[in-house]
Structures are given as C-alpha cells and as structure tokens.
Amino acid sequence: QVQLVESGGGLVQPGGSLRLSCAASGSIFRINAMRWYRQAPGKQRELVAGITSGGSTNYADSVKGRFTISRDNAEKMVYLQMNSLKPEETAVYYCNADVVPAGSLSEYRYWGQGTQVTVSS
C-alpha cells in the first residue's frame, strides 16, 4: 500500500503565502516524478508544478515566479511554496507521484486526498 497525504492548506489573504507539504508512505521502492495539481470548484483539475527525481522542475505559466516546488528524497516529501496568492487560486490542491512499489518493476501513479486552499479577504 502507498499513500500520499497533503498538509498545509488553509485560509490566506490575497498576496499571502502558504507552504504545502505531501508525505509519501507505505511499501515504496522508488518515487520518480512528483507533482502538484489543483481543482477549483466547477473546474477541471490542472497541473500546477512538477519535479523529477533529479530535481528538474516545471510550472504552469500562471504560477511561474510565484510558486516553487521542491522535494526531499530521503524523507519522501514534496513541497509547494506558494507566494503572492490570488483569489482565483482558491482550490483543492492535490499531490501526485509516480511510484515504484517495493517488489515491483512497474511504476504507478498515486494521488493524495487533497488539501483546501482558500484565498480570500
């Protein structure tokens, strides 16, 4: 079993900052790419940022310069530092990871349960 659990969401004023965390646990041999998605009410889920096992990153155009994705491979954690938040970025933020379970030669994509981020004054 593999689990991803997000934390760090909450209510923040426009222009404020939050740092999201995602912890991977369970029977894991290797974690390859890790990503953050978000889904606003009534909208499709969109990719916010991704990071490879080697640390290469990519971002949605809308968050470049404001968000930073990072990871700690030893702790099996991925983070999303979110600065200068905008009201339209209110959404449930989901952690996603490509994981090779222990004893497996195959990669599977896992999702966390999501954490709510509300940007409002």
CSV table of N, CA and C in Angstrom, one decimal:
chain,number,residue,atom,x,y,z
A,1,GLN,N,0.8,-1.2,0.0
A,1,GLN,CA,0.0,0.0,0.0
A,1,GLN,C,0.9,1.3,0.0
A,2,VAL,N,0.5,2.2,-0.8
A,2,VAL,CA,1.1,3.5,-0.9
A,2,VAL,C,0.1,4.6,-0.6
A,3,GLN,N,0.5,5.6,0.2
A,3,GLN,CA,-0.3,6.7,0.5
A,3,GLN,C,0.4,8.0,0.3
A,4,LEU,N,-0.3,9.0,-0.2
A,4,LEU,CA,0.2,10.4,-0.3
A,4,LEU,C,-0.8,11.2,0.6
A,5,VAL,N,-0.2,12.0,1.5
A,5,VAL,CA,-1.0,12.8,2.4
A,5,VAL,C,-0.5,14.3,2.3
A,6,GLU,N,-1.4,15.2,1.9
A,6,GLU,CA,-1.1,16.6,1.8
A,6,GLU,C,-1.4,17.3,3.2
A,7,SER,N,-0.7,18.4,3.4
A,7,SER,CA,-1.0,19.2,4.6
A,7,SER,C,-0.5,20.6,4.2
A,8,GLY,N,-1.0,21.6,5.1
A,8,GLY,CA,-0.5,23.0,4.9
A,8,GLY,C,-1.5,23.9,4.3
A,9,GLY,N,-2.7,23.4,3.9
A,9,GLY,CA,-3.7,24.3,3.3
A,9,GLY,C,-4.4,25.1,4.4
A,10,GLY,N,-5.2,26.0,3.9
A,10,GLY,CA,-5.9,26.9,4.8
A,10,GLY,C,-6.4,28.1,4.2
A,11,LEU,N,-6.8,29.1,5.0
A,11,LEU,CA,-7.3,30.4,4.6
A,11,LEU,C,-6.1,31.4,4.6
A,12,VAL,N,-6.0,32.1,3.5
A,12,VAL,CA,-4.9,33.1,3.4
A,12,VAL,C,-5.5,34.3,2.6
A,13,GLN,N,-5.0,35.5,3.0
A,13,GLN,CA,-5.4,36.7,2.3
A,13,GLN,C,-4.8,36.8,1.0
A,14,PRO,N,-5.4,37.5,0.0
A,14,PRO,CA,-4.7,37.8,-1.3
A,14,PRO,C,-3.3,38.4,-1.0
A,15,GLY,N,-2.4,37.9,-1.8
A,15,GLY,CA,-1.0,38.4,-1.6
A,15,GLY,C,-0.2,37.6,-0.6
A,16,GLY,N,-0.9,36.7,0.2
A,16,GLY,CA,-0.2,36.0,1.2
A,16,GLY,C,0.4,34.7,0.7
A,17,SER,N,1.0,34.0,1.6
A,17,SER,CA,1.8,32.8,1.2
A,17,SER,C,1.3,31.6,2.0
A,18,LEU,N,1.5,30.4,1.4
A,18,LEU,CA,1.3,29.1,2.1
A,18,LEU,C,2.4,28.2,1.6
A,19,ARG,N,2.7,27.2,2.4
A,19,ARG,CA,3.6,26.1,2.0
A,19,ARG,C,2.9,24.8,2.2
A,20,LEU,N,2.6,24.1,1.1
A,20,LEU,CA,2.0,22.8,1.1
A,20,LEU,C,3.1,21.7,1.2
A,21,SER,N,2.7,20.7,1.9
A,21,SER,CA,3.6,19.5,2.1
A,21,SER,C,2.8,18.3,1.7
A,22,CYS,N,3.6,17.3,1.1
A,22,CYS,CA,3.0,16.0,0.8
A,22,CYS,C,4.0,14.9,1.2
A,23,ALA,N,3.5,14.0,2.0
A,23,ALA,CA,4.3,12.9,2.5
A,23,ALA,C,3.9,11.6,1.9
A,24,ALA,N,4.8,10.9,1.3
A,24,ALA,CA,4.6,9.6,0.8
A,24,ALA,C,5.0,8.5,1.8
A,25,SER,N,4.1,7.5,1.9
A,25,SER,CA,4.4,6.4,2.9
A,25,SER,C,3.9,5.1,2.3
A,26,GLY,N,4.3,4.0,3.0
A,26,GLY,CA,3.9,2.7,2.6
A,26,GLY,C,5.0,1.9,2.0
A,27,SER,N,4.7,0.9,1.2
A,27,SER,CA,5.7,0.0,0.7
A,27,SER,C,6.2,0.6,-0.6
A,28,ILE,N,7.3,1.4,-0.5
A,28,ILE,CA,7.8,2.2,-1.6
A,28,ILE,C,9.2,1.8,-1.9
A,29,PHE,N,9.5,1.5,-3.1
A,29,PHE,CA,10.9,1.3,-3.6
A,29,PHE,C,11.5,2.5,-4.1
A,30,ARG,N,10.8,3.3,-4.9
A,30,ARG,CA,11.3,4.4,-5.6
A,30,ARG,C,10.2,5.4,-5.9
A,31,ILE,N,10.4,6.7,-5.8
A,31,ILE,CA,9.5,7.7,-6.2
A,31,ILE,C,10.1,8.4,-7.4
A,32,ASN,N,9.5,8.4,-8.5
A,32,ASN,CA,10.0,9.2,-9.7
A,32,ASN,C,9.5,10.6,-9.6
A,33,ALA,N,8.7,11.0,-10.6
A,33,ALA,CA,8.2,12.4,-10.7
A,33,ALA,C,7.2,12.6,-9.6
A,34,MET,N,7.1,13.8,-9.0
A,34,MET,CA,6.1,14.2,-8.1
A,34,MET,C,5.5,15.6,-8.6
A,35,ARG,N,4.2,15.8,-8.4
A,35,ARG,CA,3.5,16.9,-8.9
A,35,ARG,C,2.5,17.5,-8.0
A,36,TRP,N,2.2,18.7,-8.2
A,36,TRP,CA,1.0,19.3,-7.6
A,36,TRP,C,0.0,19.7,-8.6
A,37,TYR,N,-1.2,19.3,-8.4
A,37,TYR,CA,-2.4,19.7,-9.1
A,37,TYR,C,-3.3,20.5,-8.3
A,38,ARG,N,-4.2,21.2,-8.9
A,38,ARG,CA,-5.3,21.9,-8.2
A,38,ARG,C,-6.6,21.8,-9.0
A,39,GLN,N,-7.7,21.9,-8.2
A,39,GLN,CA,-9.0,21.8,-8.8
A,39,GLN,C,-9.9,22.8,-8.1
A,40,ALA,N,-10.3,23.8,-8.9
A,40,ALA,CA,-11.2,24.8,-8.4
A,40,ALA,C,-12.7,24.3,-8.5
A,41,PRO,N,-13.6,24.9,-7.7
A,41,PRO,CA,-15.0,24.4,-7.8
A,41,PRO,C,-15.5,24.6,-9.3
A,42,GLY,N,-16.1,23.5,-9.8
A,42,GLY,CA,-16.7,23.5,-11.1
A,42,GLY,C,-15.7,23.5,-12.3
A,43,LYS,N,-14.4,23.3,-11.9
A,43,LYS,CA,-13.3,23.3,-13.0
A,43,LYS,C,-12.6,22.0,-13.0
A,44,GLN,N,-11.9,21.7,-14.1
A,44,GLN,CA,-11.1,20.5,-14.2
A,44,GLN,C,-9.8,20.7,-13.4
A,45,ARG,N,-9.3,19.5,-13.1
A,45,ARG,CA,-8.0,19.5,-12.4
A,45,ARG,C,-6.9,20.0,-13.3
A,46,GLU,N,-6.0,20.8,-12.8
A,46,GLU,CA,-4.9,21.3,-13.7
A,46,GLU,C,-3.6,21.1,-13.0
A,47,LEU,N,-2.6,20.9,-13.8
A,47,LEU,CA,-1.2,20.7,-13.3
A,47,LEU,C,-0.6,22.0,-12.9
A,48,VAL,N,-0.1,22.2,-11.7
A,48,VAL,CA,0.5,23.4,-11.2
A,48,VAL,C,2.0,23.4,-11.3
A,49,ALA,N,2.6,22.3,-10.9
A,49,ALA,CA,4.0,22.2,-10.9
A,49,ALA,C,4.4,20.7,-10.8
A,50,GLY,N,5.6,20.4,-11.4
A,50,GLY,CA,6.1,19.0,-11.3
A,50,GLY,C,7.6,19.1,-11.1
A,51,ILE,N,8.1,18.0,-10.5
A,51,ILE,CA,9.6,17.9,-10.2
A,51,ILE,C,10.0,16.4,-10.5
A,52,THR,N,11.1,16.2,-11.2
A,52,THR,CA,11.6,14.9,-11.4
A,52,THR,C,12.4,14.4,-10.2
A,53,SER,N,12.8,13.1,-10.3
A,53,SER,CA,13.6,12.6,-9.2
A,53,SER,C,15.0,13.3,-9.1
A,54,GLY,N,15.4,13.8,-10.2
A,54,GLY,CA,16.7,14.5,-10.3
A,54,GLY,C,16.6,16.0,-9.9
A,55,GLY,N,15.4,16.5,-9.7
A,55,GLY,CA,15.2,17.9,-9.3
A,55,GLY,C,14.8,18.9,-10.4
A,56,SER,N,14.6,18.4,-11.6
A,56,SER,CA,14.2,19.3,-12.7
A,56,SER,C,12.7,19.6,-12.5
A,57,THR,N,12.4,20.9,-12.7
A,57,THR,CA,11.0,21.4,-12.4
A,57,THR,C,10.4,22.0,-13.6
A,58,ASN,N,9.0,22.0,-13.5
A,58,ASN,CA,8.2,22.7,-14.5
A,58,ASN,C,7.0,23.3,-13.8
A,59,TYR,N,6.5,24.4,-14.3
A,59,TYR,CA,5.4,25.1,-13.7
A,59,TYR,C,4.4,25.5,-14.8
A,60,ALA,N,3.1,25.6,-14.3
A,60,ALA,CA,2.1,26.2,-15.1
A,60,ALA,C,2.5,27.7,-15.3
A,61,ASP,N,2.2,28.2,-16.5
A,61,ASP,CA,2.6,29.6,-16.8
A,61,ASP,C,2.0,30.6,-15.7
A,62,SER,N,0.8,30.3,-15.2
A,62,SER,CA,0.2,31.2,-14.3
A,62,SER,C,0.8,31.3,-13.0
A,63,VAL,N,1.7,30.4,-12.6
A,63,VAL,CA,2.3,30.4,-11.3
A,63,VAL,C,3.8,30.6,-11.3
A,64,LYS,N,4.4,30.7,-12.5
A,64,LYS,CA,5.8,30.9,-12.6
A,64,LYS,C,6.3,32.2,-12.0
A,65,GLY,N,7.3,32.1,-11.2
A,65,GLY,CA,7.8,33.3,-10.5
A,65,GLY,C,7.2,33.4,-9.1
A,66,ARG,N,6.1,32.7,-8.8
A,66,ARG,CA,5.5,32.9,-7.5
A,66,ARG,C,5.5,31.6,-6.7
A,67,PHE,N,5.4,30.4,-7.4
A,67,PHE,CA,5.4,29.1,-6.7
A,67,PHE,C,6.7,28.4,-6.9
A,68,THR,N,7.1,27.6,-5.9
A,68,THR,CA,8.3,26.8,-6.0
A,68,THR,C,8.0,25.4,-5.5
A,69,ILE,N,8.3,24.4,-6.4
A,69,ILE,CA,8.2,23.1,-6.0
A,69,ILE,C,9.6,22.5,-5.6
A,70,SER,N,9.6,21.7,-4.6
A,70,SER,CA,10.9,21.1,-4.1
A,70,SER,C,10.6,19.7,-3.5
A,71,ARG,N,11.6,19.0,-3.3
A,71,ARG,CA,11.4,17.6,-2.8
A,71,ARG,C,12.6,17.3,-1.9
A,72,ASP,N,12.3,16.4,-1.0
A,72,ASP,CA,13.3,15.8,-0.1
A,72,ASP,C,13.2,14.3,-0.3
A,73,ASN,N,14.1,13.7,-1.0
A,73,ASN,CA,14.0,12.3,-1.4
A,73,ASN,C,14.2,11.4,-0.2
A,74,ALA,N,15.1,11.8,0.7
A,74,ALA,CA,15.3,11.0,1.9
A,74,ALA,C,14.1,10.9,2.8
A,75,GLU,N,13.3,12.0,2.9
A,75,GLU,CA,12.1,12.0,3.7
A,75,GLU,C,10.9,11.6,2.9
A,76,LYS,N,11.0,11.4,1.5
A,76,LYS,CA,9.9,11.1,0.7
A,76,LYS,C,8.8,12.2,0.8
A,77,MET,N,9.2,13.4,0.6
A,77,MET,CA,8.4,14.6,0.7
A,77,MET,C,8.5,15.5,-0.5
A,78,VAL,N,7.4,16.1,-0.8
A,78,VAL,CA,7.4,17.1,-1.9
A,78,VAL,C,6.7,18.3,-1.3
A,79,TYR,N,7.1,19.5,-1.7
A,79,TYR,CA,6.6,20.8,-1.1
A,79,TYR,C,6.2,21.7,-2.2
A,80,LEU,N,5.3,22.6,-1.9
A,80,LEU,CA,4.9,23.7,-2.8
A,80,LEU,C,4.8,25.0,-2.1
A,81,GLN,N,5.8,25.8,-2.3
A,81,GLN,CA,5.8,27.2,-1.7
A,81,GLN,C,5.0,28.1,-2.6
A,82,MET,N,3.9,28.7,-2.1
A,82,MET,CA,3.0,29.5,-2.8
A,82,MET,C,3.1,30.9,-2.3
A,83,ASN,N,3.5,31.8,-3.1
A,83,ASN,CA,3.6,33.2,-2.7
A,83,ASN,C,2.7,34.1,-3.6
A,84,SER,N,2.4,35.2,-3.1
A,84,SER,CA,1.5,36.2,-3.8
A,84,SER,C,0.3,35.6,-4.3
A,85,LEU,N,-0.4,34.9,-3.4
A,85,LEU,CA,-1.6,34.1,-3.8
A,85,LEU,C,-2.8,35.0,-4.3
A,86,LYS,N,-3.5,34.5,-5.2
A,86,LYS,CA,-4.6,35.3,-5.8
A,86,LYS,C,-5.9,34.6,-5.5
A,87,PRO,N,-7.0,35.3,-5.4
A,87,PRO,CA,-8.3,34.7,-5.1
A,87,PRO,C,-8.7,33.6,-6.1
A,88,GLU,N,-8.4,33.7,-7.3
A,88,GLU,CA,-8.7,32.7,-8.3
A,88,GLU,C,-7.9,31.4,-8.2
A,89,GLU,N,-7.0,31.4,-7.3
A,89,GLU,CA,-6.2,30.2,-7.0
A,89,GLU,C,-6.8,29.4,-5.8
A,90,THR,N,-8.0,29.8,-5.3
A,90,THR,CA,-8.7,29.0,-4.4
A,90,THR,C,-9.1,27.7,-5.0
A,91,ALA,N,-8.7,26.6,-4.4
A,91,ALA,CA,-8.9,25.3,-5.0
A,91,ALA,C,-8.5,24.2,-4.0
A,92,VAL,N,-8.8,23.0,-4.3
A,92,VAL,CA,-8.2,21.9,-3.6
A,92,VAL,C,-6.9,21.5,-4.3
A,93,TYR,N,-5.9,21.4,-3.5
A,93,TYR,CA,-4.6,21.1,-4.1
A,93,TYR,C,-4.2,19.7,-3.8
A,94,TYR,N,-3.8,19.0,-4.8
A,94,TYR,CA,-3.6,17.5,-4.8
A,94,TYR,C,-2.1,17.2,-5.1
A,95,CYS,N,-1.6,16.3,-4.3
A,95,CYS,CA,-0.2,15.8,-4.5
A,95,CYS,C,-0.4,14.5,-5.4
A,96,ASN,N,0.6,14.4,-6.3
A,96,ASN,CA,0.6,13.3,-7.3
A,96,ASN,C,2.0,12.8,-7.4
A,97,ALA,N,2.2,11.5,-7.5
A,97,ALA,CA,3.5,10.9,-7.6
A,97,ALA,C,3.5,9.6,-8.4
A,98,ASP,N,4.6,9.4,-9.2
A,98,ASP,CA,4.8,8.2,-9.9
A,98,ASP,C,5.7,7.3,-9.0
A,99,VAL,N,5.2,6.2,-8.5
A,99,VAL,CA,5.8,5.4,-7.5
A,99,VAL,C,6.1,4.0,-8.0
A,100,VAL,N,7.2,3.4,-7.8
A,100,VAL,CA,7.5,2.0,-8.0
A,100,VAL,C,7.4,1.4,-6.6
A,101,PRO,N,6.3,0.6,-6.4
A,101,PRO,CA,6.2,-0.1,-5.1
A,101,PRO,C,7.3,-1.1,-4.8
A,102,ALA,N,7.5,-1.4,-3.6
A,102,ALA,CA,8.5,-2.4,-3.2
A,102,ALA,C,8.1,-3.7,-3.8
A,103,GLY,N,9.1,-4.4,-4.4
A,103,GLY,CA,8.9,-5.7,-5.0
A,103,GLY,C,8.4,-5.6,-6.4
A,104,SER,N,8.2,-4.4,-7.0
A,104,SER,CA,7.6,-4.2,-8.3
A,104,SER,C,8.6,-3.7,-9.3
A,105,LEU,N,8.4,-4.0,-10.5
A,105,LEU,CA,9.2,-3.3,-11.6
A,105,LEU,C,8.4,-2.3,-12.4
A,106,SER,N,7.2,-2.1,-11.9
A,106,SER,CA,6.3,-1.2,-12.6
A,106,SER,C,6.1,0.1,-11.8
A,107,GLU,N,5.8,1.2,-12.6
A,107,GLU,CA,5.5,2.5,-12.0
A,107,GLU,C,4.0,2.7,-12.0
A,108,TYR,N,3.5,3.2,-10.9
A,108,TYR,CA,2.1,3.5,-10.7
A,108,TYR,C,1.9,5.0,-10.3
A,109,ARG,N,0.8,5.6,-10.7
A,109,ARG,CA,0.5,7.0,-10.3
A,109,ARG,C,-0.4,7.0,-9.2
A,110,TYR,N,0.0,7.7,-8.1
A,110,TYR,CA,-0.8,7.8,-6.9
A,110,TYR,C,-1.2,9.3,-6.7
A,111,TRP,N,-2.4,9.4,-6.0
A,111,TRP,CA,-2.9,10.7,-5.7
A,111,TRP,C,-3.2,10.8,-4.2
A,112,GLY,N,-2.9,12.0,-3.6
A,112,GLY,CA,-3.3,12.3,-2.3
A,112,GLY,C,-4.8,12.7,-2.2
A,113,GLN,N,-5.3,12.9,-1.0
A,113,GLN,CA,-6.7,13.2,-0.8
A,113,GLN,C,-7.0,14.7,-1.0
A,114,GLY,N,-6.0,15.5,-1.1
A,114,GLY,CA,-6.2,17.0,-1.3
A,114,GLY,C,-6.2,17.8,-0.1
A,115,THR,N,-5.8,19.0,-0.2
A,115,THR,CA,-5.9,20.0,0.9
A,115,THR,C,-6.5,21.3,0.4
A,116,GLN,N,-7.4,21.9,1.1
A,116,GLN,CA,-8.1,23.1,0.6
A,116,GLN,C,-7.3,24.3,0.9
A,117,VAL,N,-7.1,25.1,-0.2
A,117,VAL,CA,-6.5,26.4,-0.1
A,117,VAL,C,-7.6,27.4,-0.5
A,118,THR,N,-7.8,28.4,0.4
A,118,THR,CA,-8.8,29.4,0.2
A,118,THR,C,-8.1,30.8,0.3
A,119,VAL,N,-8.2,31.5,-0.8
A,119,VAL,CA,-7.5,32.9,-0.9
A,119,VAL,C,-8.6,33.9,-0.9
A,120,SER,N,-8.8,34.6,0.2
A,120,SER,CA,-9.9,35.5,0.4
A,120,SER,C,-9.6,36.5,1.5
A,121,SER,N,-10.1,37.7,1.3
A,121,SER,CA,-10.0,38.7,2.4
A,121,SER,C,-11.3,38.7,3.2
